[in-house]
Amino acid sequence: MKRVLVTGAAGLIGRHTIEPLRARGYEVHATVRPGGRRPPPGSDVTLHESDLLAPHAASRLFERLRPSHLLHLAWVTEHGAYWHSAENLRWCAASLELVRTFFERGGRRALIAGSCAEYDWAYAHRHDRVGPLRPATLYGACKRALHLALERWAPDLVWVRLFHLYGPGESPRRLFPQIATALLRGQRASCRAANLVRDLLHAADVGDAIAAVLDAGVRGALDLGTGRGVELGAFALAIARACGRPDLLDRETVACDPSRPRVLVADTRRLREQVGWRPRFDIESGVAHAVAALSRAAGERR
Amino acid sequence: MKRVLVTGAAGLIGRHTIEPLRARGYEVHATVRPGGRRPPPGSDVTLHESDLLAPHAASRLFERLRPSHLLHLAWVTEHGAYWHSAENLRWCAASLELVRTFFERGGRRALIAGSCAEYDWAYAHRHDRVGPLRPATLYGACKRALHLALERWAPDLVWVRLFHLYGPGESPRRLFPQIATALLRGQRASCRAANLVRDLLHAADVGDAIAAVLDAGVRGALDLGTGRGVELGAFALAIARACGRPDLLDRETVACDPSRPRVLVADTRRLREQVGWRPRFDIESGVAHAVAALSRAAGERR
């Protein structure tokens, strides 16, 4: 029996892992913070209230549930603040304990969310591709530190470095909902960094990829992305077209620098060759899907 | 007022930091595990029982003591076992919480013990000098991870990479007490890796250097050593001479490999130029001092 415990299941990525995990035969359990967000209604998942930053919380849960698999996505994610918040240190410490107790209580395999912020963006700035692991932010450093400590110990661990994503469930302050919400209201919207090239996945594809990687048995670290960059300006234009208002979109460019490289694209060789995963959406179909979902949600709120 | 809290104060290094800290004007407090070892009798230090691996232990202590300085030496140190023990993960997590709560409760400056095991020993094997930070062991990885996470956040932190040391308080299974104890009993002793070149400091020098670094205000990472290597065979011969029994010493050589480099020597530029510290003992005087202490302790046990 495959029983997976998902942390961060109410988040942008976590909510999109539940169905793909079910489809691969997992019994899905998820932690939710007391009083915190829940996965969308109708999700086929058993919820367990647990504050993962509280001592022994994880260990008690493992004792009771005995999950065979762990999918650890929870982390400080507050838009903007997460780059330099001391909460990163707390999540790094709590994650070490979470993964250690998972395996010590008989867990078989764990997948943990890493980040493209573990890479040296100054190198990416110079070479237009990801290079050495030299994080420049506290967030990137704590993710890198967690992997560094665990990789030599955990018996069966896969570390997934996430690149950029968009889709249903995003914080309204992120690029996609900002532009789409304005345009759907008939207001002007601006893409301020139209010249940046990023590797953008629809969140449903991220969720599916994560379930595929967990199930595939591949170990070590891998990048999760499409492997192809798209200019944010083109992404914004796809949003505007899906909203039917390309006339309301402004596009500006920014100066690139070592902390804001022009190109940041995943190296997807391992994902393609060892997991055999490919995205379902391209930018046009993904954006159209996400705009439809946003539009539907806005309609329901009215 | 300078009030320092020392963790691991009963250990080989910690016990030798108390007097140098006192001499530099610090009020010295130390944590000791309930039922654990104590610093030697007569040490001018206030002891606090605290299990640093227990949740909130450190935070409660900081709340009560309000130390201005933290000297964090405690870690899993069981001879041999510490290289790969899961206890490294616990100490990494507990140390993140310790240092975070220290600063969040008003602490000014922290010194944390790192290790030469953070370096790539395969590189040292090829080049006879320390190179990139690429730890090969769980111990080295957890130390490196701790520094990586803390260095971007802690306001005033110095990270001291310890090389090799010997002296009063060592575990009897380590090189110096093994050889000296046998020779003092008139038994044969063997140095099995006489061709390895290591950077060896007397533990009293290590303690003094640590107090000097804490007090100097230097930040970032630095190596702690003499900067000069000595063949373990020459070290063993110095021990044999101090014991008056060079006739009983056997010296063998080992094959070097990437996990056992021929040369492992600290880069002491920062220690010399920015701290202005130099060791008190050379190998002869240090070994003579340590043999005398061991001989005295053996006499007291009889």
XYZ file of C-alpha atoms in Angstrom:
604
model
C 0.000 0.000 0.000
C 1.272 3.437 -0.921
C 0.264 6.037 1.657
C 1.651 9.527 1.169
C 1.653 12.415 3.620
C 1.663 15.794 1.859
C 2.770 18.930 3.703
C 1.727 22.280 2.258
C -1.228 20.615 0.534
C -3.289 23.817 0.638
C -0.636 25.794 -1.248
C -0.337 26.635 -4.923
C 1.585 23.445 -5.681
C 0.262 21.108 -3.001
C -3.383 21.383 -4.039
C -2.409 20.262 -7.537
C -0.601 17.123 -6.331
C -3.602 15.419 -4.755
C -5.364 14.145 -7.896
C -2.148 13.062 -9.658
C -1.166 11.129 -6.523
C -4.610 9.477 -6.303
C -4.344 8.599 -9.999
C -1.061 6.806 -9.266
C -2.633 4.698 -6.544
C -1.651 6.634 -3.426
C -3.829 7.005 -0.366
C -3.352 10.741 0.221
C -3.064 12.362 3.651
C -2.222 16.007 4.219
C -1.227 18.236 7.095
C -3.039 21.539 7.498
C -2.205 24.206 10.035
C -4.804 24.688 12.768
C -6.877 27.590 11.456
C -4.923 27.620 8.176
C -5.961 27.179 4.545
C -7.458 23.930 3.298
C -7.102 22.242 -0.083
C -10.038 23.101 -2.397
C -13.355 21.415 -1.497
C -13.838 18.040 -3.133
C -10.137 17.099 -2.905
C -9.808 13.380 -2.244
C -7.541 13.658 0.776
C -7.606 12.981 4.511
C -6.670 16.090 6.465
C -4.676 16.164 9.710
C -4.307 19.351 11.713
C -0.659 19.776 12.629
C 1.702 22.684 13.168
C 4.906 21.360 11.639
C 6.943 24.025 13.423
C 5.798 22.673 16.799
C 8.165 20.154 18.390
C 7.223 16.485 17.956
C 4.186 17.318 15.784
C 5.524 15.413 12.795
C 6.810 12.560 14.846
C 3.384 11.998 16.453
C 1.714 12.072 13.064
C 4.137 9.521 11.586
C 3.637 7.290 14.594
C -0.107 7.260 13.985
C -0.247 7.254 10.184
C 2.863 5.295 9.188
C 3.041 6.831 5.725
C 5.241 5.015 3.213
C 5.873 8.249 1.287
C 6.425 11.866 2.232
C 5.883 14.855 -0.030
C 7.254 17.886 1.797
C 6.191 21.171 0.226
C 5.405 23.302 3.292
C 7.705 26.288 3.872
C 7.418 30.010 4.506
C 5.900 31.358 1.280
C 4.613 34.833 2.095
C 4.954 36.798 -1.163
C 8.088 38.972 -1.113
C 8.872 38.409 2.583
C 9.996 34.812 2.184
C 13.320 35.685 0.548
C 14.872 37.015 3.753
C 12.584 35.995 6.627
C 14.043 34.231 9.686
C 11.146 31.793 9.214
C 13.414 30.119 6.655
C 15.673 29.015 9.517
C 12.694 27.581 11.402
C 11.506 25.664 8.334
C 15.002 24.367 7.682
C 15.261 23.049 11.253
C 11.715 21.659 11.291
C 12.251 19.987 7.905
C 15.413 18.254 9.119
C 13.418 16.808 11.998
C 10.458 15.961 9.775
C 12.494 13.980 7.275
C 14.661 12.319 9.914
C 11.677 11.083 11.934
C 9.852 10.027 8.739
C 12.645 7.630 7.799
C 13.371 6.560 11.374
C 9.723 5.526 11.735
C 9.843 3.316 8.667
C 9.101 5.771 5.834
C 10.315 4.495 2.454
C 10.703 7.471 0.159
C 10.533 11.262 0.402
C 10.279 14.073 -2.118
C 11.205 17.561 -0.944
C 10.681 20.848 -2.735
C 13.876 22.716 -3.522
C 14.154 25.876 -5.577
C 15.934 27.476 -8.522
C 17.028 30.009 -5.870
C 19.642 27.425 -4.808
C 21.554 28.220 -7.995
C 23.959 31.095 -8.487
C 21.863 33.662 -10.360
C 24.976 35.733 -11.088
C 26.252 32.747 -13.068
C 22.896 32.449 -14.851
C 23.142 36.184 -15.611
C 26.521 35.712 -17.306
C 25.851 32.416 -19.073
C 22.075 32.336 -19.709
C 21.885 28.928 -18.030
C 21.863 27.580 -14.479
C 25.235 26.795 -12.992
C 26.733 26.158 -9.543
C 24.730 25.878 -6.339
C 25.576 29.196 -4.673
C 22.365 30.693 -3.284
C 22.304 34.461 -2.812
C 19.231 34.670 -0.572
C 18.340 33.270 2.845
C 15.508 31.301 1.242
C 17.845 29.714 -1.305
C 20.528 29.096 1.334
C 18.129 27.337 3.714
C 16.761 25.130 0.931
C 20.314 24.287 -0.181
C 21.389 23.644 3.418
C 18.486 21.264 3.982
C 19.383 19.216 0.935
C 23.087 19.236 1.776
C 22.408 17.815 5.241
C 19.851 15.228 4.102
C 21.361 13.917 0.875
C 24.157 12.007 2.621
C 21.818 10.397 5.098
C 18.289 9.813 3.756
C 17.982 6.325 2.285
C 15.607 7.257 -0.566
C 15.201 10.944 -1.214
C 14.486 13.012 -4.287
C 14.988 16.763 -4.277
C 13.005 18.757 -6.813
C 14.200 22.259 -7.716
C 11.138 24.233 -8.706
C 11.327 27.022 -11.242
C 8.503 29.451 -12.012
C 4.835 28.610 -12.091
C 1.370 30.108 -12.328
C -2.173 28.870 -12.034
C -5.273 28.516 -9.891
C -4.538 29.177 -6.228
C -1.884 31.888 -6.703
C -1.472 34.801 -4.324
C -3.219 37.788 -5.972
C 0.049 39.756 -5.771
C 1.863 37.490 -8.221
C 2.319 38.280 -11.901
C -0.376 36.125 -13.468
C -3.354 37.065 -11.228
C -2.317 40.736 -11.186
C -2.461 41.013 -14.960
C -5.417 38.716 -15.524
C -7.566 40.252 -12.784
C -7.026 43.785 -14.090
C -7.743 42.831 -17.695
C -10.855 40.825 -16.805
C -12.114 43.992 -15.076
C -11.357 46.053 -18.183
C -8.499 47.905 -16.452
C -5.008 48.489 -17.891
C -2.285 46.085 -16.759
C 1.456 46.257 -16.967
C 4.184 43.624 -17.343
C 7.200 45.421 -15.911
C 9.910 42.909 -16.810
C 8.814 41.809 -20.262
C 12.383 41.024 -21.350
C 13.074 38.419 -18.649
C 13.066 34.817 -19.851
C 11.668 32.366 -17.341
C 10.704 28.698 -17.264
C 6.976 28.780 -16.575
C 4.832 25.776 -15.728
C 1.133 25.646 -15.031
C 0.652 24.612 -11.386
C -1.349 21.543 -12.461
C 1.655 20.405 -14.482
C 3.928 21.006 -11.478
C 1.624 18.889 -9.319
C 1.552 16.120 -11.903
C 5.336 16.216 -12.339
C 5.850 15.972 -8.595
C 3.590 12.936 -8.353
C 5.438 11.378 -11.301
C 8.860 12.013 -9.734
C 7.768 10.637 -6.365
C 6.448 7.510 -8.054
C 9.373 7.021 -10.448
C 11.975 6.058 -7.861
C 14.597 8.474 -9.181
C 16.991 9.771 -6.488
C 19.102 12.846 -5.946
C 18.283 16.314 -7.235
C 16.517 17.346 -10.400
C 15.157 20.550 -11.903
C 11.440 20.794 -12.496
C 10.439 22.928 -15.477
C 9.716 22.830 -19.181
C 13.364 23.277 -20.155
C 12.355 26.126 -22.439
C 12.227 29.782 -21.521
C 9.505 32.219 -22.447
C 9.782 35.991 -22.269
C 7.510 37.359 -19.567
C 6.244 39.802 -22.206
C 5.040 36.890 -24.338
C 3.519 35.276 -21.253
C 1.686 38.532 -20.464
C 0.481 38.772 -24.050
C -0.893 35.224 -23.856
C -2.778 36.248 -20.700
C -4.105 39.366 -22.426
C -5.272 37.344 -25.442
C -6.982 34.785 -23.200
C -8.710 37.695 -21.468
C -9.657 39.163 -24.860
C -7.944 42.482 -24.028
C -4.470 42.689 -25.600
C -5.225 46.404 -26.090
C -4.994 47.011 -22.308
C -1.532 45.480 -21.823
C 1.607 47.574 -21.326
C 4.996 45.954 -21.509
C 8.148 47.467 -20.039
C 11.679 46.109 -19.821
C 14.061 46.045 -16.859
C 17.833 46.156 -16.580
C 19.191 42.713 -15.796
C 21.815 42.202 -13.113
C 23.359 39.318 -11.140
C 20.320 39.183 -8.845
C 17.904 39.373 -11.786
C 19.311 37.305 -14.637
C 17.820 37.660 -18.110
C 17.425 33.884 -18.482
C 16.488 31.358 -15.798
C 15.566 28.012 -17.326
C 15.514 24.511 -15.822
C 17.791 21.734 -17.022
C 15.121 19.070 -17.605
C 17.300 16.211 -18.841
C 16.733 14.036 -15.765
C 13.017 14.813 -15.730
C 12.659 13.766 -19.379
C 15.031 10.828 -19.477
C 14.674 9.270 -16.032
C 11.086 10.144 -15.178
C 9.716 10.393 -18.705
C 7.542 13.332 -17.756
C 6.393 16.066 -20.109
C 4.013 18.985 -19.432
C 0.403 18.767 -20.552
C 0.041 22.509 -21.140
C 1.991 24.837 -23.378
C 1.897 28.548 -22.558
C -1.225 29.267 -24.648
C -3.329 26.364 -23.376
C -2.037 26.751 -19.800
C -2.780 30.446 -19.663
C -6.219 29.905 -21.237
C -6.989 27.276 -18.592
C -5.800 29.487 -15.743
C -7.683 32.547 -17.021
C -10.869 30.490 -17.299
C -10.417 29.281 -13.700
C -9.748 32.826 -12.451
C -12.708 34.178 -14.359
C -14.953 31.419 -12.960
C -13.729 32.108 -9.390
C -14.352 35.855 -9.834
C -17.858 35.070 -11.121
C -18.546 32.909 -8.056
C -17.432 35.699 -5.720
C -19.805 38.215 -7.364
C 29.166 43.561 30.369
C 30.266 40.585 28.314
C 28.385 37.440 29.293
C 29.076 34.352 27.218
C 27.148 31.097 27.128
C 29.349 28.149 26.157
C 27.801 24.915 24.857
C 29.927 21.779 24.959
C 31.987 23.266 27.784
C 32.833 19.842 29.188
C 34.346 18.664 25.916
C 37.953 18.583 24.755
C 37.771 22.106 23.362
C 35.131 23.676 25.587
C 36.986 23.059 28.835
C 39.971 24.939 27.437
C 37.945 28.031 26.512
C 36.831 28.948 30.036
C 40.047 30.474 31.358
C 40.875 32.362 28.137
C 37.351 33.796 28.153
C 37.665 34.833 31.810
C 41.028 36.423 31.015
C 39.331 38.519 28.331
C 36.738 39.824 30.760
C 33.813 37.497 30.042
C 31.405 36.249 32.664
C 31.283 32.587 31.614
C 28.162 30.415 31.697
C 27.979 26.914 30.305
C 25.321 24.352 29.493
C 25.824 20.810 30.699
C 23.599 17.873 29.886
C 21.622 16.503 32.818
C 23.770 13.619 34.014
C 26.498 14.500 31.510
C 30.162 15.435 31.894
C 31.205 18.613 33.688
C 34.139 20.925 33.017
C 37.140 20.075 35.265
C 36.745 21.038 38.939
C 37.923 24.545 39.708
C 36.750 25.973 36.364
C 35.488 29.511 36.870
C 32.126 29.015 35.212
C 28.434 28.971 36.135
C 26.814 25.725 35.017
C 23.250 25.363 33.707
C 21.697 21.952 33.143
C 20.088 21.935 29.721
C 19.474 19.362 27.021
C 20.047 21.413 23.884
C 18.275 18.802 21.766
C 15.076 19.315 23.766
C 12.648 21.820 22.258
C 12.719 25.318 23.770
C 15.599 24.465 26.144
C 17.903 27.062 24.621
C 15.215 29.650 24.315
C 14.334 29.380 28.022
C 17.981 29.685 28.968
C 18.505 32.793 26.826
C 15.375 34.339 28.303
C 16.781 33.910 31.796
C 20.473 34.597 31.198
C 20.442 37.162 28.392
C 23.992 36.327 27.258
C 25.635 38.891 24.982
C 27.843 36.215 23.406
C 27.346 32.605 22.380
C 30.098 30.044 21.912
C 28.484 26.980 20.373
C 30.722 23.919 20.484
C 28.268 21.158 21.421
C 27.649 18.489 18.754
C 27.675 14.724 18.466
C 31.310 13.792 19.052
C 31.329 10.075 19.808
C 34.676 8.832 18.484
C 34.268 7.206 15.062
C 30.448 7.172 15.125
C 30.040 10.893 14.642
C 31.020 10.858 10.966
C 27.793 9.204 9.846
C 25.374 9.307 12.789
C 21.834 10.670 12.307
C 22.566 12.678 15.459
C 24.273 15.129 13.093
C 20.845 16.016 11.669
C 19.484 16.599 15.169
C 22.415 18.842 16.081
C 22.081 20.760 12.833
C 18.373 21.413 13.505
C 18.908 22.217 17.188
C 21.798 24.548 16.341
C 19.674 26.489 13.852
C 17.113 27.053 16.602
C 19.799 27.839 19.183
C 21.455 30.542 17.115
C 18.186 31.984 15.836
C 16.721 32.354 19.339
C 20.035 33.705 20.686
C 19.961 36.632 18.261
C 16.190 37.110 18.443
C 16.495 37.497 22.229
C 19.101 40.224 21.914
C 22.352 38.262 21.642
C 25.150 40.309 20.062
C 27.738 37.903 18.695
C 28.108 34.155 18.179
C 31.019 31.855 17.417
C 30.196 28.394 16.095
C 32.545 25.457 15.639
C 32.872 24.284 12.064
C 35.258 21.640 10.806
C 37.933 20.902 8.238
C 35.508 18.122 7.212
C 33.531 20.824 5.388
C 36.300 20.945 2.782
C 36.675 18.610 -0.164
C 39.314 16.144 1.006
C 39.628 14.749 -2.508
C 40.817 18.203 -3.568
C 43.239 18.311 -0.625
C 44.470 14.862 -1.700
C 45.291 16.160 -5.206
C 46.662 19.582 -4.261
C 48.097 19.206 -0.736
C 45.996 22.188 0.402
C 42.381 22.820 1.360
C 40.082 23.825 -1.470
C 36.338 24.030 -2.118
C 33.656 23.388 0.487
C 32.359 19.994 -0.625
C 31.943 17.785 2.450
C 32.065 14.028 1.895
C 30.633 12.944 5.245
C 27.329 13.524 7.020
C 29.205 15.313 9.808
C 30.899 17.680 7.361
C 27.668 18.190 5.400
C 25.651 19.087 8.502
C 28.296 21.550 9.692
C 28.466 23.112 6.223
C 24.656 23.230 5.989
C 24.395 24.982 9.337
C 26.829 27.679 8.280
C 25.206 28.081 4.864
C 21.804 28.698 6.446
C 23.083 31.030 9.180
C 25.656 33.132 7.349
C 23.053 35.091 5.353
C 20.956 35.829 8.397
C 22.936 36.111 11.635
C 23.894 39.730 12.317
C 27.306 38.990 13.873
C 28.580 35.478 13.441
C 32.015 33.942 13.154
C 32.445 30.373 11.964
C 35.641 28.597 13.017
C 36.750 25.558 11.034
C 38.683 23.353 13.423
C 41.513 21.147 12.233
C 43.238 18.517 14.355
C 44.003 18.787 18.025
C 45.222 16.847 21.040
C 45.539 17.459 24.730
C 44.107 16.950 28.200
C 40.514 15.724 28.055
C 40.763 13.592 24.907
C 38.820 10.393 24.426
C 41.232 7.516 25.228
C 40.611 6.075 21.749
C 42.238 8.993 19.954
C 45.812 8.995 18.660
C 47.601 10.963 21.368
C 46.225 9.180 24.489
C 46.501 5.768 22.823
C 50.203 6.168 22.164
C 51.076 8.060 25.350
C 49.126 5.741 27.648
C 50.776 2.639 26.215
C 54.277 4.116 26.394
C 53.824 5.398 29.949
C 52.900 1.831 30.909
C 56.029 0.526 29.177
C 53.984 -1.158 26.419
C 54.699 -0.945 22.671
C 52.655 1.609 20.721
C 52.059 2.047 17.044
C 51.425 5.073 14.849
C 49.661 3.531 11.866
C 49.552 6.547 9.554
C 52.961 8.081 10.157
C 53.113 9.591 6.659
C 49.956 11.730 6.995
C 50.597 15.449 7.444
C 48.108 17.153 9.733
C 47.703 20.549 11.360
C 47.878 19.776 15.080
C 47.092 22.199 17.861
C 47.214 21.648 21.594
C 43.641 21.895 22.938
C 44.668 24.768 25.243
C 45.786 26.711 22.161
C 42.482 25.911 20.446
C 40.584 27.214 23.461
C 42.678 30.368 23.566
C 42.292 30.932 19.810
C 38.526 30.551 20.078
C 38.335 33.115 22.873
C 40.536 35.458 20.820
C 38.361 35.063 17.703
C 35.152 35.607 19.666
C 36.609 38.747 21.201
C 38.195 40.107 18.007
C 34.968 40.960 16.193
C 36.042 39.255 12.954
C 33.105 37.867 10.929
C 32.565 35.107 8.417
C 34.526 31.861 8.301
C 38.114 31.169 9.206
C 40.335 28.136 9.633
C 41.773 27.438 13.047
C 45.181 25.772 13.032
C 48.899 26.432 13.038
C 49.086 26.748 9.263
C 51.945 24.254 9.266
C 51.645 20.527 8.853
C 53.494 17.913 10.867
C 53.822 14.243 9.933
C 51.923 12.088 12.379
C 55.100 10.002 12.650
C 56.995 13.057 13.930
C 54.112 13.803 16.303
C 54.229 10.228 17.613
C 58.002 10.452 18.046
C 57.577 13.668 20.058
C 55.108 11.806 22.290
C 57.548 8.882 22.650
C 60.400 11.221 23.568
C 58.235 13.041 26.125
C 57.388 9.632 27.598
C 61.075 8.701 27.581
C 60.385 5.582 25.475
C 61.159 6.191 21.774
C 62.355 2.578 21.718
C 58.764 1.320 22.116
C 57.289 3.238 19.153
C 56.430 1.596 15.828
C 55.622 3.718 12.827
C 53.730 2.459 9.780
C 52.545 4.270 6.674
C 49.168 4.142 4.944
C 48.088 4.567 1.348
C 46.502 7.968 0.834
C 43.260 8.348 -1.076
C 40.600 11.024 -1.632
C 39.030 10.272 1.751
C 42.447 10.260 3.471
C 44.566 13.018 1.967
C 48.283 13.087 2.674
C 48.167 16.769 3.682
C 45.407 18.566 5.568
C 46.580 21.955 6.801
C 44.631 25.074 7.791
C 44.868 28.335 5.890
C 45.597 30.622 8.841
C 45.879 33.967 7.036
C 42.718 35.425 8.593
C 43.633 34.084 12.031
C 47.067 35.714 11.866
C 46.217 38.958 10.122
C 42.725 39.781 11.420
C 42.841 38.216 14.873
C 46.591 38.432 15.465
C 46.598 35.072 17.193
C 49.527 32.670 17.349
C 49.827 29.356 19.207
C 51.658 29.233 22.524
C 52.870 25.647 22.056
C 54.950 24.102 19.313
C 54.741 20.329 18.873
C 57.544 19.550 21.351
C 56.343 21.814 24.154
C 52.674 20.971 23.514
C 53.262 17.237 23.581
C 55.445 17.546 26.692
C 52.669 19.484 28.426
C 49.987 16.991 27.403
C 52.102 13.972 28.406
C 52.748 15.544 31.802
C 49.016 16.120 32.279
C 48.172 12.567 31.217
C 50.871 11.156 33.460
C 49.606 13.232 36.387
C 46.008 12.101 35.768
C 47.132 8.460 35.588
C 49.020 8.929 38.865
C 45.920 10.359 40.512
C 43.825 7.371 39.386
C 46.301 4.920 40.937
